PDB file of N, CA and C in Angstrom:
ATOM      1  N   MET A 173      -2.798   3.916  16.881  1.00 49.00           N
ATOM      2  CA  MET A 173      -2.058   2.796  17.414  1.00 49.00           C
ATOM      3  C   MET A 173      -2.983   1.865  18.196  1.00 49.00           C
ATOM      4  N   ASN A 174      -4.200   2.250  18.438  1.00 56.00           N
ATOM      5  CA  ASN A 174      -5.129   1.392  19.167  1.00 56.00           C
ATOM      6  C   ASN A 174      -5.369   0.104  18.410  1.00 56.00           C
ATOM      7  N   GLY A 175      -5.256  -1.005  19.116  1.00 63.00           N
ATOM      8  CA  GLY A 175      -5.517  -2.300  18.512  1.00 63.00           C
ATOM      9  C   GLY A 175      -4.367  -2.882  17.726  1.00 63.00           C
ATOM     10  N   TRP A 176      -3.279  -2.156  17.542  1.00 65.00           N
ATOM     11  CA  TRP A 176      -2.149  -2.672  16.779  1.00 65.00           C
ATOM     12  C   TRP A 176      -1.448  -3.767  17.569  1.00 65.00           C
ATOM     13  N   LYS A 177      -1.129  -4.858  16.902  1.00 71.00           N
ATOM     14  CA  LYS A 177      -0.372  -5.956  17.518  1.00 71.00           C
ATOM     15  C   LYS A 177       0.829  -6.259  16.635  1.00 71.00           C
ATOM     16  N   PRO A 178       1.988  -6.502  17.238  1.00 74.00           N
ATOM     17  CA  PRO A 178       3.161  -6.848  16.428  1.00 74.00           C
ATOM     18  C   PRO A 178       2.980  -8.214  15.788  1.00 74.00           C
ATOM     19  N   LYS A 179       3.628  -8.393  14.647  1.00 74.00           N
ATOM     20  CA  LYS A 179       3.577  -9.688  13.972  1.00 74.00           C
ATOM     21  C   LYS A 179       4.676 -10.584  14.549  1.00 74.00           C
ATOM     22  N   LEU A 180       4.258 -11.657  15.183  1.00 74.00           N
ATOM     23  CA  LEU A 180       5.202 -12.605  15.779  1.00 74.00           C
ATOM     24  C   LEU A 180       5.183 -13.889  14.971  1.00 74.00           C
ATOM     25  N   PRO A 181       6.312 -14.606  14.928  1.00 73.00           N
ATOM     26  CA  PRO A 181       6.316 -15.895  14.238  1.00 73.00           C
ATOM     27  C   PRO A 181       5.418 -16.901  14.958  1.00 73.00           C
ATOM     28  N   ARG A 182       4.946 -17.888  14.218  1.00 77.00           N
ATOM     29  CA  ARG A 182       4.065 -18.896  14.830  1.00 77.00           C
ATOM     30  C   ARG A 182       4.754 -19.677  15.930  1.00 77.00           C
ATOM     31  N   ARG A 183       5.981 -20.066  15.683  1.00 78.00           N
ATOM     32  CA  ARG A 183       6.742 -20.810  16.695  1.00 78.00           C
ATOM     33  C   ARG A 183       7.810 -19.891  17.268  1.00 78.00           C
ATOM     34  N   LEU A 184       7.668 -19.604  18.528  1.00 74.00           N
ATOM     35  CA  LEU A 184       8.619 -18.726  19.196  1.00 74.00           C
ATOM     36  C   LEU A 184       9.655 -19.549  19.952  1.00 74.00           C
ATOM     37  N   PRO A 185      10.897 -19.072  19.992  1.00 74.00           N
ATOM     38  CA  PRO A 185      11.894 -19.764  20.810  1.00 74.00           C
ATOM     39  C   PRO A 185      11.486 -19.706  22.284  1.00 74.00           C
ATOM     40  N   GLU A 186      11.912 -20.696  23.033  1.00 76.00           N
ATOM     41  CA  GLU A 186      11.522 -20.758  24.445  1.00 76.00           C
ATOM     42  C   GLU A 186      12.045 -19.570  25.244  1.00 76.00           C
ATOM     43  N   HIS A 187      13.281 -19.179  24.999  1.00 74.00           N
ATOM     44  CA  HIS A 187      13.895 -18.059  25.724  1.00 74.00           C
ATOM     45  C   HIS A 187      14.478 -17.063  24.724  1.00 74.00           C
ATOM     46  N   PRO A 188      13.608 -16.301  24.064  1.00 83.00           N
ATOM     47  CA  PRO A 188      14.134 -15.356  23.067  1.00 83.00           C
ATOM     48  C   PRO A 188      14.878 -14.204  23.711  1.00 83.00           C
ATOM     49  N   ARG A 189      15.899 -13.762  23.043  1.00 88.00           N
ATOM     50  CA  ARG A 189      16.663 -12.588  23.475  1.00 88.00           C
ATOM     51  C   ARG A 189      16.736 -11.642  22.294  1.00 88.00           C
ATOM     52  N   PRO A 190      16.344 -10.409  22.498  1.00 93.00           N
ATOM     53  CA  PRO A 190      16.410  -9.478  21.371  1.00 93.00           C
ATOM     54  C   PRO A 190      17.846  -9.134  21.016  1.00 93.00           C
ATOM     55  N   LYS A 191      18.082  -8.958  19.752  1.00 95.00           N
ATOM     56  CA  LYS A 191      19.401  -8.573  19.260  1.00 95.00           C
ATOM     57  C   LYS A 191      19.474  -7.052  19.235  1.00 95.00           C
ATOM     58  N   ILE A 192      20.546  -6.499  19.784  1.00 96.00           N
ATOM     59  CA  ILE A 192      20.756  -5.044  19.783  1.00 96.00           C
ATOM     60  C   ILE A 192      21.553  -4.692  18.530  1.00 96.00           C
ATOM     61  N   ARG A 193      21.026  -3.763  17.752  1.00 96.00           N
ATOM     62  CA  ARG A 193      21.727  -3.314  16.544  1.00 96.00           C
ATOM     63  C   ARG A 193      21.907  -1.808  16.599  1.00 96.00           C
ATOM     64  N   LEU A 194      23.115  -1.362  16.319  1.00 97.00           N
ATOM     65  CA  LEU A 194      23.388   0.074  16.214  1.00 97.00           C
ATOM     66  C   LEU A 194      23.155   0.479  14.762  1.00 97.00           C
ATOM     67  N   MET A 195      22.317   1.493  14.565  1.00 96.00           N
ATOM     68  CA  MET A 195      21.919   1.904  13.219  1.00 96.00           C
ATOM     69  C   MET A 195      22.318   3.353  12.960  1.00 96.00           C
ATOM     70  N   ARG A 196      22.614   3.639  11.705  1.00 94.00           N
ATOM     71  CA  ARG A 196      22.960   5.015  11.315  1.00 94.00           C
ATOM     72  C   ARG A 196      21.766   5.951  11.521  1.00 94.00           C
ATOM     73  N   GLY A 197      22.051   7.200  11.724  1.00 91.00           N
ATOM     74  CA  GLY A 197      21.013   8.203  11.935  1.00 91.00           C
ATOM     75  C   GLY A 197      20.021   8.294  10.789  1.00 91.00           C
ATOM     76  N   GLU A 198      20.493   8.093   9.539  1.00 93.00           N
ATOM     77  CA  GLU A 198      19.596   8.175   8.387  1.00 93.00           C
ATOM     78  C   GLU A 198      18.520   7.092   8.447  1.00 93.00           C
ATOM     79  N   VAL A 199      18.874   5.954   8.996  1.00 93.00           N
ATOM     80  CA  VAL A 199      17.925   4.844   9.117  1.00 93.00           C
ATOM     81  C   VAL A 199      16.918   5.131  10.222  1.00 93.00           C
ATOM     82  N   MET A 200      17.399   5.700  11.326  1.00 94.00           N
ATOM     83  CA  MET A 200      16.561   5.914  12.501  1.00 94.00           C
ATOM     84  C   MET A 200      15.690   7.175  12.425  1.00 94.00           C
ATOM     85  N   GLY A 201      16.066   8.120  11.580  1.00 91.00           N
ATOM     86  CA  GLY A 201      15.289   9.362  11.510  1.00 91.00           C
ATOM     87  C   GLY A 201      15.363  10.107  12.835  1.00 91.00           C
ATOM     88  N   ASP A 202      14.218  10.496  13.374  1.00 92.00           N
ATOM     89  CA  ASP A 202      14.176  11.249  14.630  1.00 92.00           C
ATOM     90  C   ASP A 202      14.213  10.358  15.866  1.00 92.00           C
ATOM     91  N   TYR A 203      14.185   9.067  15.672  1.00 93.00           N
ATOM     92  CA  TYR A 203      14.118   8.142  16.812  1.00 93.00           C
ATOM     93  C   TYR A 203      15.503   7.854  17.379  1.00 93.00           C
ATOM     94  N   ILE A 204      15.581   7.734  18.707  1.00 94.00           N
ATOM     95  CA  ILE A 204      16.822   7.352  19.378  1.00 94.00           C
ATOM     96  C   ILE A 204      16.919   5.832  19.401  1.00 94.00           C
ATOM     97  N   ALA A 205      15.786   5.180  19.684  1.00 95.00           N
ATOM     98  CA  ALA A 205      15.764   3.716  19.741  1.00 95.00           C
ATOM     99  C   ALA A 205      14.334   3.226  19.511  1.00 95.00           C
ATOM    100  N   LEU A 206      14.233   2.052  18.910  1.00 95.00           N
ATOM    101  CA  LEU A 206      12.942   1.397  18.683  1.00 95.00           C
ATOM    102  C   LEU A 206      13.142  -0.106  18.772  1.00 95.00           C
ATOM    103  N   HIS A 207      12.095  -0.806  19.130  1.00 94.00           N
ATOM    104  CA  HIS A 207      12.135  -2.262  19.062  1.00 94.00           C
ATOM    105  C   HIS A 207      10.921  -2.758  18.298  1.00 94.00           C
ATOM    106  N   GLY A 208      11.019  -3.980  17.798  1.00 92.00           N
ATOM    107  CA  GLY A 208      10.001  -4.525  16.915  1.00 92.00           C
ATOM    108  C   GLY A 208       8.641  -4.757  17.525  1.00 92.00           C
ATOM    109  N   LEU A 209       8.498  -4.628  18.834  1.00 91.00           N
ATOM    110  CA  LEU A 209       7.197  -4.835  19.470  1.00 91.00           C
ATOM    111  C   LEU A 209       6.472  -3.533  19.786  1.00 91.00           C
ATOM    112  N   CYS A 210       7.123  -2.389  19.579  1.00 89.00           N
ATOM    113  CA  CYS A 210       6.571  -1.150  20.151  1.00 89.00           C
ATOM    114  C   CYS A 210       5.453  -0.495  19.362  1.00 89.00           C
ATOM    115  N   CYS A 211       5.550  -0.430  18.036  1.00 87.00           N
ATOM    116  CA  CYS A 211       4.573   0.407  17.337  1.00 87.00           C
ATOM    117  C   CYS A 211       4.570   0.117  15.830  1.00 87.00           C
ATOM    118  N   PRO A 212       3.545   0.605  15.133  1.00 89.00           N
ATOM    119  CA  PRO A 212       3.492   0.426  13.681  1.00 89.00           C
ATOM    120  C   PRO A 212       4.681   1.064  12.953  1.00 89.00           C
ATOM    121  N   THR A 213       5.230   2.144  13.521  1.00 90.00           N
ATOM    122  CA  THR A 213       6.399   2.787  12.909  1.00 90.00           C
ATOM    123  C   THR A 213       7.556   1.805  12.816  1.00 90.00           C
ATOM    124  N   ALA A 214       7.783   1.060  13.886  1.00 91.00           N
ATOM    125  CA  ALA A 214       8.864   0.066  13.878  1.00 91.00           C
ATOM    126  C   ALA A 214       8.598  -0.997  12.818  1.00 91.00           C
ATOM    127  N   GLU A 215       7.350  -1.378  12.672  1.00 89.00           N
ATOM    128  CA  GLU A 215       6.995  -2.368  11.651  1.00 89.00           C
ATOM    129  C   GLU A 215       7.244  -1.813  10.247  1.00 89.00           C
ATOM    130  N   ARG A 216       6.840  -0.559  10.017  1.00 90.00           N
ATOM    131  CA  ARG A 216       7.071   0.064   8.707  1.00 90.00           C
ATOM    132  C   ARG A 216       8.557   0.189   8.404  1.00 90.00           C
ATOM    133  N   MET A 217       9.368   0.401   9.453  1.00 93.00           N
ATOM    134  CA  MET A 217      10.818   0.513   9.265  1.00 93.00           C
ATOM    135  C   MET A 217      11.462  -0.846   9.033  1.00 93.00           C
ATOM    136  N   GLY A 218      10.710  -1.920   9.253  1.00 93.00           N
ATOM    137  CA  GLY A 218      11.228  -3.261   9.019  1.00 93.00           C
ATOM    138  C   GLY A 218      11.987  -3.843  10.204  1.00 93.00           C
ATOM    139  N   ILE A 219      11.734  -3.350  11.404  1.00 95.00           N
ATOM    140  CA  ILE A 219      12.424  -3.873  12.585  1.00 95.00           C
ATOM    141  C   ILE A 219      11.775  -5.199  12.971  1.00 95.00           C
ATOM    142  N   PRO A 220      12.525  -6.292  12.969  1.00 93.00           N
ATOM    143  CA  PRO A 220      11.954  -7.580  13.366  1.00 93.00           C
ATOM    144  C   PRO A 220      11.510  -7.566  14.831  1.00 93.00           C
ATOM    145  N   TRP A 221      10.601  -8.435  15.176  1.00 92.00           N
ATOM    146  CA  TRP A 221      10.042  -8.497  16.532  1.00 92.00           C
ATOM    147  C   TRP A 221      11.120  -8.717  17.584  1.00 92.00           C
ATOM    148  N   ASN A 222      12.210  -9.380  17.213  1.00 93.00           N
ATOM    149  CA  ASN A 222      13.244  -9.741  18.184  1.00 93.00           C
ATOM    150  C   ASN A 222      14.507  -8.884  18.058  1.00 93.00           C
ATOM    151  N   GLU A 223      14.353  -7.653  17.581  1.00 95.00           N
ATOM    152  CA  GLU A 223      15.492  -6.746  17.477  1.00 95.00           C
ATOM    153  C   GLU A 223      15.177  -5.405  18.113  1.00 95.00           C
ATOM    154  N   ILE A 224      16.239  -4.791  18.632  1.00 97.00           N
ATOM    155  CA  ILE A 224      16.179  -3.432  19.162  1.00 97.00           C
ATOM    156  C   ILE A 224      17.192  -2.622  18.356  1.00 97.00           C
ATOM    157  N   TRP A 225      16.741  -1.541  17.772  1.00 97.00           N
ATOM    158  CA  TRP A 225      17.616  -0.665  17.008  1.00 97.00           C
ATOM    159  C   TRP A 225      17.882   0.594  17.819  1.00 97.00           C
ATOM    160  N   ILE A 226      19.165   0.931  17.944  1.00 97.00           N
ATOM    161  CA  ILE A 226      19.600   2.130  18.675  1.00 97.00           C
ATOM    162  C   ILE A 226      20.482   2.950  17.751  1.00 97.00           C
ATOM    163  N   ARG A 227      20.287   4.261  17.779  1.00 96.00           N
ATOM    164  CA  ARG A 227      21.129   5.142  16.949  1.00 96.00           C
ATOM    165  C   ARG A 227      22.599   4.947  17.307  1.00 96.00           C
ATOM    166  N   ALA A 228      23.418   4.749  16.320  1.00 96.00           N
ATOM    167  CA  ALA A 228      24.843   4.496  16.542  1.00 96.00           C
ATOM    168  C   ALA A 228      25.549   5.684  17.191  1.00 96.00           C
ATOM    169  N   ASP A 229      25.133   6.899  16.856  1.00 95.00           N
ATOM    170  CA  ASP A 229      25.843   8.066  17.380  1.00 95.00           C
ATOM    171  C   ASP A 229      25.678   8.247  18.893  1.00 95.00           C
ATOM    172  N   ILE A 230      24.660   7.663  19.503  1.00 93.00           N
ATOM    173  CA  ILE A 230      24.533   7.816  20.958  1.00 93.00           C
ATOM    174  C   ILE A 230      25.453   6.856  21.713  1.00 93.00           C
ATOM    175  N   ALA A 231      26.005   5.862  21.025  1.00 91.00           N
ATOM    176  CA  ALA A 231      26.906   4.912  21.677  1.00 91.00           C
ATOM    177  C   ALA A 231      28.183   5.598  22.168  1.00 91.00           C
ATOM    178  N   ARG A 232      28.462   6.781  21.633  1.00 93.00           N
ATOM    179  CA  ARG A 232      29.653   7.526  22.091  1.00 93.00           C
ATOM    180  C   ARG A 232      29.484   8.053  23.510  1.00 93.00           C
ATOM    181  N   ASN A 233      28.256   8.282  23.911  1.00 93.00           N
ATOM    182  CA  ASN A 233      27.958   8.758  25.267  1.00 93.00           C
ATOM    183  C   ASN A 233      27.575   7.527  26.093  1.00 93.00           C
ATOM    184  N   LYS A 234      28.560   6.927  26.745  1.00 93.00           N
ATOM    185  CA  LYS A 234      28.381   5.641  27.418  1.00 93.00           C
ATOM    186  C   LYS A 234      27.213   5.608  28.411  1.00 93.00           C
ATOM    187  N   PRO A 235      27.100   6.564  29.339  1.00 93.00           N
ATOM    188  CA  PRO A 235      25.969   6.508  30.281  1.00 93.00           C
ATOM    189  C   PRO A 235      24.608   6.566  29.577  1.00 93.00           C
ATOM    190  N   PHE A 236      24.484   7.431  28.576  1.00 94.00           N
ATOM    191  CA  PHE A 236      23.218   7.554  27.850  1.00 94.00           C
ATOM    192  C   PHE A 236      22.924   6.271  27.067  1.00 94.00           C
ATOM    193  N   TYR A 237      23.957   5.686  26.467  1.00 95.00           N
ATOM    194  CA  TYR A 237      23.780   4.431  25.722  1.00 95.00           C
ATOM    195  C   TYR A 237      23.323   3.308  26.658  1.00 95.00           C
ATOM    196  N   ILE A 238      23.957   3.175  27.806  1.00 95.00           N
ATOM    197  CA  ILE A 238      23.594   2.128  28.765  1.00 95.00           C
ATOM    198  C   ILE A 238      22.161   2.325  29.250  1.00 95.00           C
ATOM    199  N   ALA A 239      21.796   3.573  29.542  1.00 95.00           N
ATOM    200  CA  ALA A 239      20.437   3.861  30.005  1.00 95.00           C
ATOM    201  C   ALA A 239      19.405   3.577  28.912  1.00 95.00           C
ATOM    202  N   THR A 240      19.715   3.942  27.680  1.00 96.00           N
ATOM    203  CA  THR A 240      18.800   3.693  26.556  1.00 96.00           C
ATOM    204  C   THR A 240      18.635   2.200  26.319  1.00 96.00           C
ATOM    205  N   LYS A 241      19.743   1.487  26.359  1.00 96.00           N
ATOM    206  CA  LYS A 241      19.703   0.035  26.171  1.00 96.00           C
ATOM    207  C   LYS A 241      18.869  -0.623  27.278  1.00 96.00           C
ATOM    208  N   THR A 242      19.057  -0.174  28.512  1.00 96.00           N
ATOM    209  CA  THR A 242      18.269  -0.686  29.634  1.00 96.00           C
ATOM    210  C   THR A 242      16.783  -0.430  29.398  1.00 96.00           C
ATOM    211  N   HIS A 243      16.468   0.790  28.997  1.00 96.00           N
ATOM    212  CA  HIS A 243      15.069   1.156  28.739  1.00 96.00           C
ATOM    213  C   HIS A 243      14.448   0.231  27.690  1.00 96.00           C
ATOM    214  N   GLU A 244      15.108   0.089  26.567  1.00 96.00           N
ATOM    215  CA  GLU A 244      14.544  -0.703  25.464  1.00 96.00           C
ATOM    216  C   GLU A 244      14.437  -2.186  25.818  1.00 96.00           C
ATOM    217  N   LEU A 245      15.450  -2.725  26.491  1.00 95.00           N
ATOM    218  CA  LEU A 245      15.388  -4.140  26.888  1.00 95.00           C
ATOM    219  C   LEU A 245      14.267  -4.388  27.889  1.00 95.00           C
ATOM    220  N   TRP A 246      14.140  -3.489  28.852  1.00 95.00           N
ATOM    221  CA  TRP A 246      13.090  -3.638  29.862  1.00 95.00           C
ATOM    222  C   TRP A 246      11.714  -3.545  29.202  1.00 95.00           C
ATOM    223  N   GLU A 247      11.528  -2.575  28.342  1.00 95.00           N
ATOM    224  CA  GLU A 247      10.258  -2.380  27.643  1.00 95.00           C
ATOM    225  C   GLU A 247       9.923  -3.606  26.790  1.00 95.00           C
ATOM    226  N   TRP A 248      10.901  -4.084  26.013  1.00 94.00           N
ATOM    227  CA  TRP A 248      10.698  -5.252  25.152  1.00 94.00           C
ATOM    228  C   TRP A 248      10.310  -6.458  25.998  1.00 94.00           C
ATOM    229  N   TRP A 249      11.056  -6.678  27.081  1.00 93.00           N
ATOM    230  CA  TRP A 249      10.796  -7.841  27.934  1.00 93.00           C
ATOM    231  C   TRP A 249       9.388  -7.792  28.521  1.00 93.00           C
ATOM    232  N   MET A 250       8.991  -6.625  29.013  1.00 92.00           N
ATOM    233  CA  MET A 250       7.647  -6.505  29.602  1.00 92.00           C
ATOM    234  C   MET A 250       6.564  -6.777  28.568  1.00 92.00           C
ATOM    235  N   MET A 251       6.727  -6.244  27.380  1.00 91.00           N
ATOM    236  CA  MET A 251       5.713  -6.438  26.347  1.00 91.00           C
ATOM    237  C   MET A 251       5.681  -7.887  25.873  1.00 91.00           C
ATOM    238  N   PHE A 252       6.852  -8.488  25.708  1.00 90.00           N
ATOM    239  CA  PHE A 252       6.899  -9.851  25.197  1.00 90.00           C
ATOM    240  C   PHE A 252       6.481 -10.871  26.248  1.00 90.00           C
ATOM    241  N   ARG A 253       7.060 -10.778  27.418  1.00 87.00           N
ATOM    242  CA  ARG A 253       6.835 -11.789  28.464  1.00 87.00           C
ATOM    243  C   ARG A 253       5.513 -11.626  29.204  1.00 87.00           C
ATOM    244  N   THR A 254       5.136 -10.393  29.495  1.00 88.00           N
ATOM    245  CA  THR A 254       3.932 -10.205  30.307  1.00 88.00           C
ATOM    246  C   THR A 254       2.743  -9.713  29.498  1.00 88.00           C
ATOM    247  N   GLY A 255       2.979  -9.287  28.262  1.00 87.00           N
ATOM    248  CA  GLY A 255       1.882  -8.867  27.401  1.00 87.00           C
ATOM    249  C   GLY A 255       1.271  -7.518  27.740  1.00 87.00           C
ATOM    250  N   VAL A 256       1.984  -6.693  28.507  1.00 89.00           N
ATOM    251  CA  VAL A 256       1.434  -5.382  28.852  1.00 89.00           C
ATOM    252  C   VAL A 256       1.493  -4.461  27.626  1.00 89.00           C
ATOM    253  N   SER A 257       0.744  -3.383  27.693  1.00 89.00           N
ATOM    254  CA  SER A 257       0.711  -2.418  26.594  1.00 89.00           C
ATOM    255  C   SER A 257       2.037  -1.666  26.508  1.00 89.00           C
ATOM    256  N   TYR A 258       2.250  -1.052  25.345  1.00 90.00           N
ATOM    257  CA  TYR A 258       3.455  -0.239  25.166  1.00 90.00           C
ATOM    258  C   TYR A 258       3.494   0.885  26.202  1.00 90.00           C
ATOM    259  N   ARG A 259       2.365   1.533  26.409  1.00 92.00           N
ATOM    260  CA  ARG A 259       2.310   2.664  27.346  1.00 92.00           C
ATOM    261  C   ARG A 259       2.764   2.251  28.746  1.00 92.00           C
ATOM    262  N   ARG A 260       2.234   1.140  29.215  1.00 94.00           N
ATOM    263  CA  ARG A 260       2.591   0.660  30.560  1.00 94.00           C
ATOM    264  C   ARG A 260       4.064   0.225  30.623  1.00 94.00           C
ATOM    265  N   ALA A 261       4.502  -0.489  29.601  1.00 93.00           N
ATOM    266  CA  ALA A 261       5.897  -0.929  29.557  1.00 93.00           C
ATOM    267  C   ALA A 261       6.838   0.272  29.474  1.00 93.00           C
ATOM    268  N   HIS A 262       6.440   1.286  28.713  1.00 94.00           N
ATOM    269  CA  HIS A 262       7.272   2.481  28.567  1.00 94.00           C
ATOM    270  C   HIS A 262       7.431   3.209  29.894  1.00 94.00           C
ATOM    271  N   ARG A 263       6.348   3.321  30.644  1.00 96.00           N
ATOM    272  CA  ARG A 263       6.430   3.983  31.954  1.00 96.00           C
ATOM    273  C   ARG A 263       7.404   3.263  32.881  1.00 96.00           C
ATOM    274  N   ALA A 264       7.293   1.945  32.947  1.00 96.00           N
ATOM    275  CA  ALA A 264       8.187   1.159  33.810  1.00 96.00           C
ATOM    276  C   ALA A 264       9.631   1.257  33.321  1.00 96.00           C
ATOM    277  N   ALA A 265       9.826   1.214  32.008  1.00 96.00           N
ATOM    278  CA  ALA A 265      11.179   1.283  31.446  1.00 96.00           C
ATOM    279  C   ALA A 265      11.808   2.655  31.693  1.00 96.00           C
ATOM    280  N   THR A 266      10.998   3.691  31.670  1.00 96.00           N
ATOM    281  CA  THR A 266      11.504   5.042  31.940  1.00 96.00           C
ATOM    282  C   THR A 266      12.004   5.147  33.376  1.00 96.00           C
ATOM    283  N   LYS A 267      11.301   4.531  34.309  1.00 96.00           N
ATOM    284  CA  LYS A 267      11.772   4.517  35.702  1.00 96.00           C
ATOM    285  C   LYS A 267      13.102   3.790  35.813  1.00 96.00           C
ATOM    286  N   ALA A 268      13.217   2.654  35.148  1.00 94.00           N
ATOM    287  CA  ALA A 268      14.479   1.900  35.171  1.00 94.00           C
ATOM    288  C   ALA A 268      15.607   2.718  34.556  1.00 94.00           C
ATOM    289  N   GLU A 269      15.316   3.397  33.457  1.00 95.00           N
ATOM    290  CA  GLU A 269      16.314   4.237  32.784  1.00 95.00           C
ATOM    291  C   GLU A 269      16.793   5.356  33.705  1.00 95.00           C
ATOM    292  N   ARG A 270      15.873   6.010  34.399  1.00 95.00           N
ATOM    293  CA  ARG A 270      16.249   7.089  35.330  1.00 95.00           C
ATOM    294  C   ARG A 270      17.132   6.560  36.454  1.00 95.00           C
ATOM    295  N   ASN A 271      16.801   5.380  36.963  1.00 94.00           N
ATOM    296  CA  ASN A 271      17.622   4.783  38.022  1.00 94.00           C
ATOM    297  C   ASN A 271      19.032   4.497  37.526  1.00 94.00           C
ATOM    298  N   VAL A 272      19.153   3.977  36.321  1.00 94.00           N
ATOM    299  CA  VAL A 272      20.471   3.694  35.750  1.00 94.00           C
ATOM    300  C   VAL A 272      21.257   4.998  35.601  1.00 94.00           C
ATOM    301  N   LEU A 273      20.626   6.036  35.067  1.00 93.00           N
ATOM    302  CA  LEU A 273      21.315   7.320  34.914  1.00 93.00           C
ATOM    303  C   LEU A 273      21.737   7.894  36.257  1.00 93.00           C
ATOM    304  N   ARG A 274      20.883   7.744  37.274  1.00 93.00           N
ATOM    305  CA  ARG A 274      21.225   8.233  38.614  1.00 93.00           C
ATOM    306  C   ARG A 274      22.458   7.518  39.148  1.00 93.00           C
ATOM    307  N   VAL A 275      22.501   6.218  39.025  1.00 93.00           N
ATOM    308  CA  VAL A 275      23.643   5.444  39.508  1.00 93.00           C
ATOM    309  C   VAL A 275      24.900   5.783  38.717  1.00 93.00           C
ATOM    310  N   LEU A 276      24.781   5.877  37.398  1.00 90.00           N
ATOM    311  CA  LEU A 276      25.954   6.172  36.576  1.00 90.00           C
ATOM    312  C   LEU A 276      26.478   7.589  36.804  1.00 90.00           C
ATOM    313  N   SER A 277      25.616   8.519  37.172  1.00 88.00           N
ATOM    314  CA  SER A 277      26.066   9.891  37.402  1.00 88.00           C
ATOM    315  C   SER A 277      26.879  10.010  38.695  1.00 88.00           C
ATOM    316  N   ARG A 278      26.701   9.065  39.590  1.00 86.00           N
ATOM    317  CA  ARG A 278      27.459   9.067  40.859  1.00 86.00           C
ATOM    318  C   ARG A 278      28.886   8.580  40.673  1.00 86.00           C
ATOM    319  N   SER A 279      29.106   7.768  39.653  1.00 69.00           N
ATOM    320  CA  SER A 279      30.456   7.190  39.491  1.00 69.00           C
ATOM    321  C   SER A 279      31.341   8.016  38.614  1.00 69.00           C
TER     322      SER A 279
END
């Protein structure tokens, strides 16, 4: 994965927002969620740069779905807006995900 860069369109929208798509388990394989900026696997799966794919079956567990969505959006935003590496964005997104789960477990 060293040196891999996602393929972005030449002209980017000023304020892009990734589209969240719920995908069947057969499409996602072993992955819970992926976005088009994260890795060559996402590129091979055909995930566009501005989409986040989440396994549809996890949407039944509302707290886990919200935490996963938070993680992926935060990671995507950090990579797209600030240009940080996947590893760094993933670490920050994992902290955000844990905070969301902590708050949701209290309610």
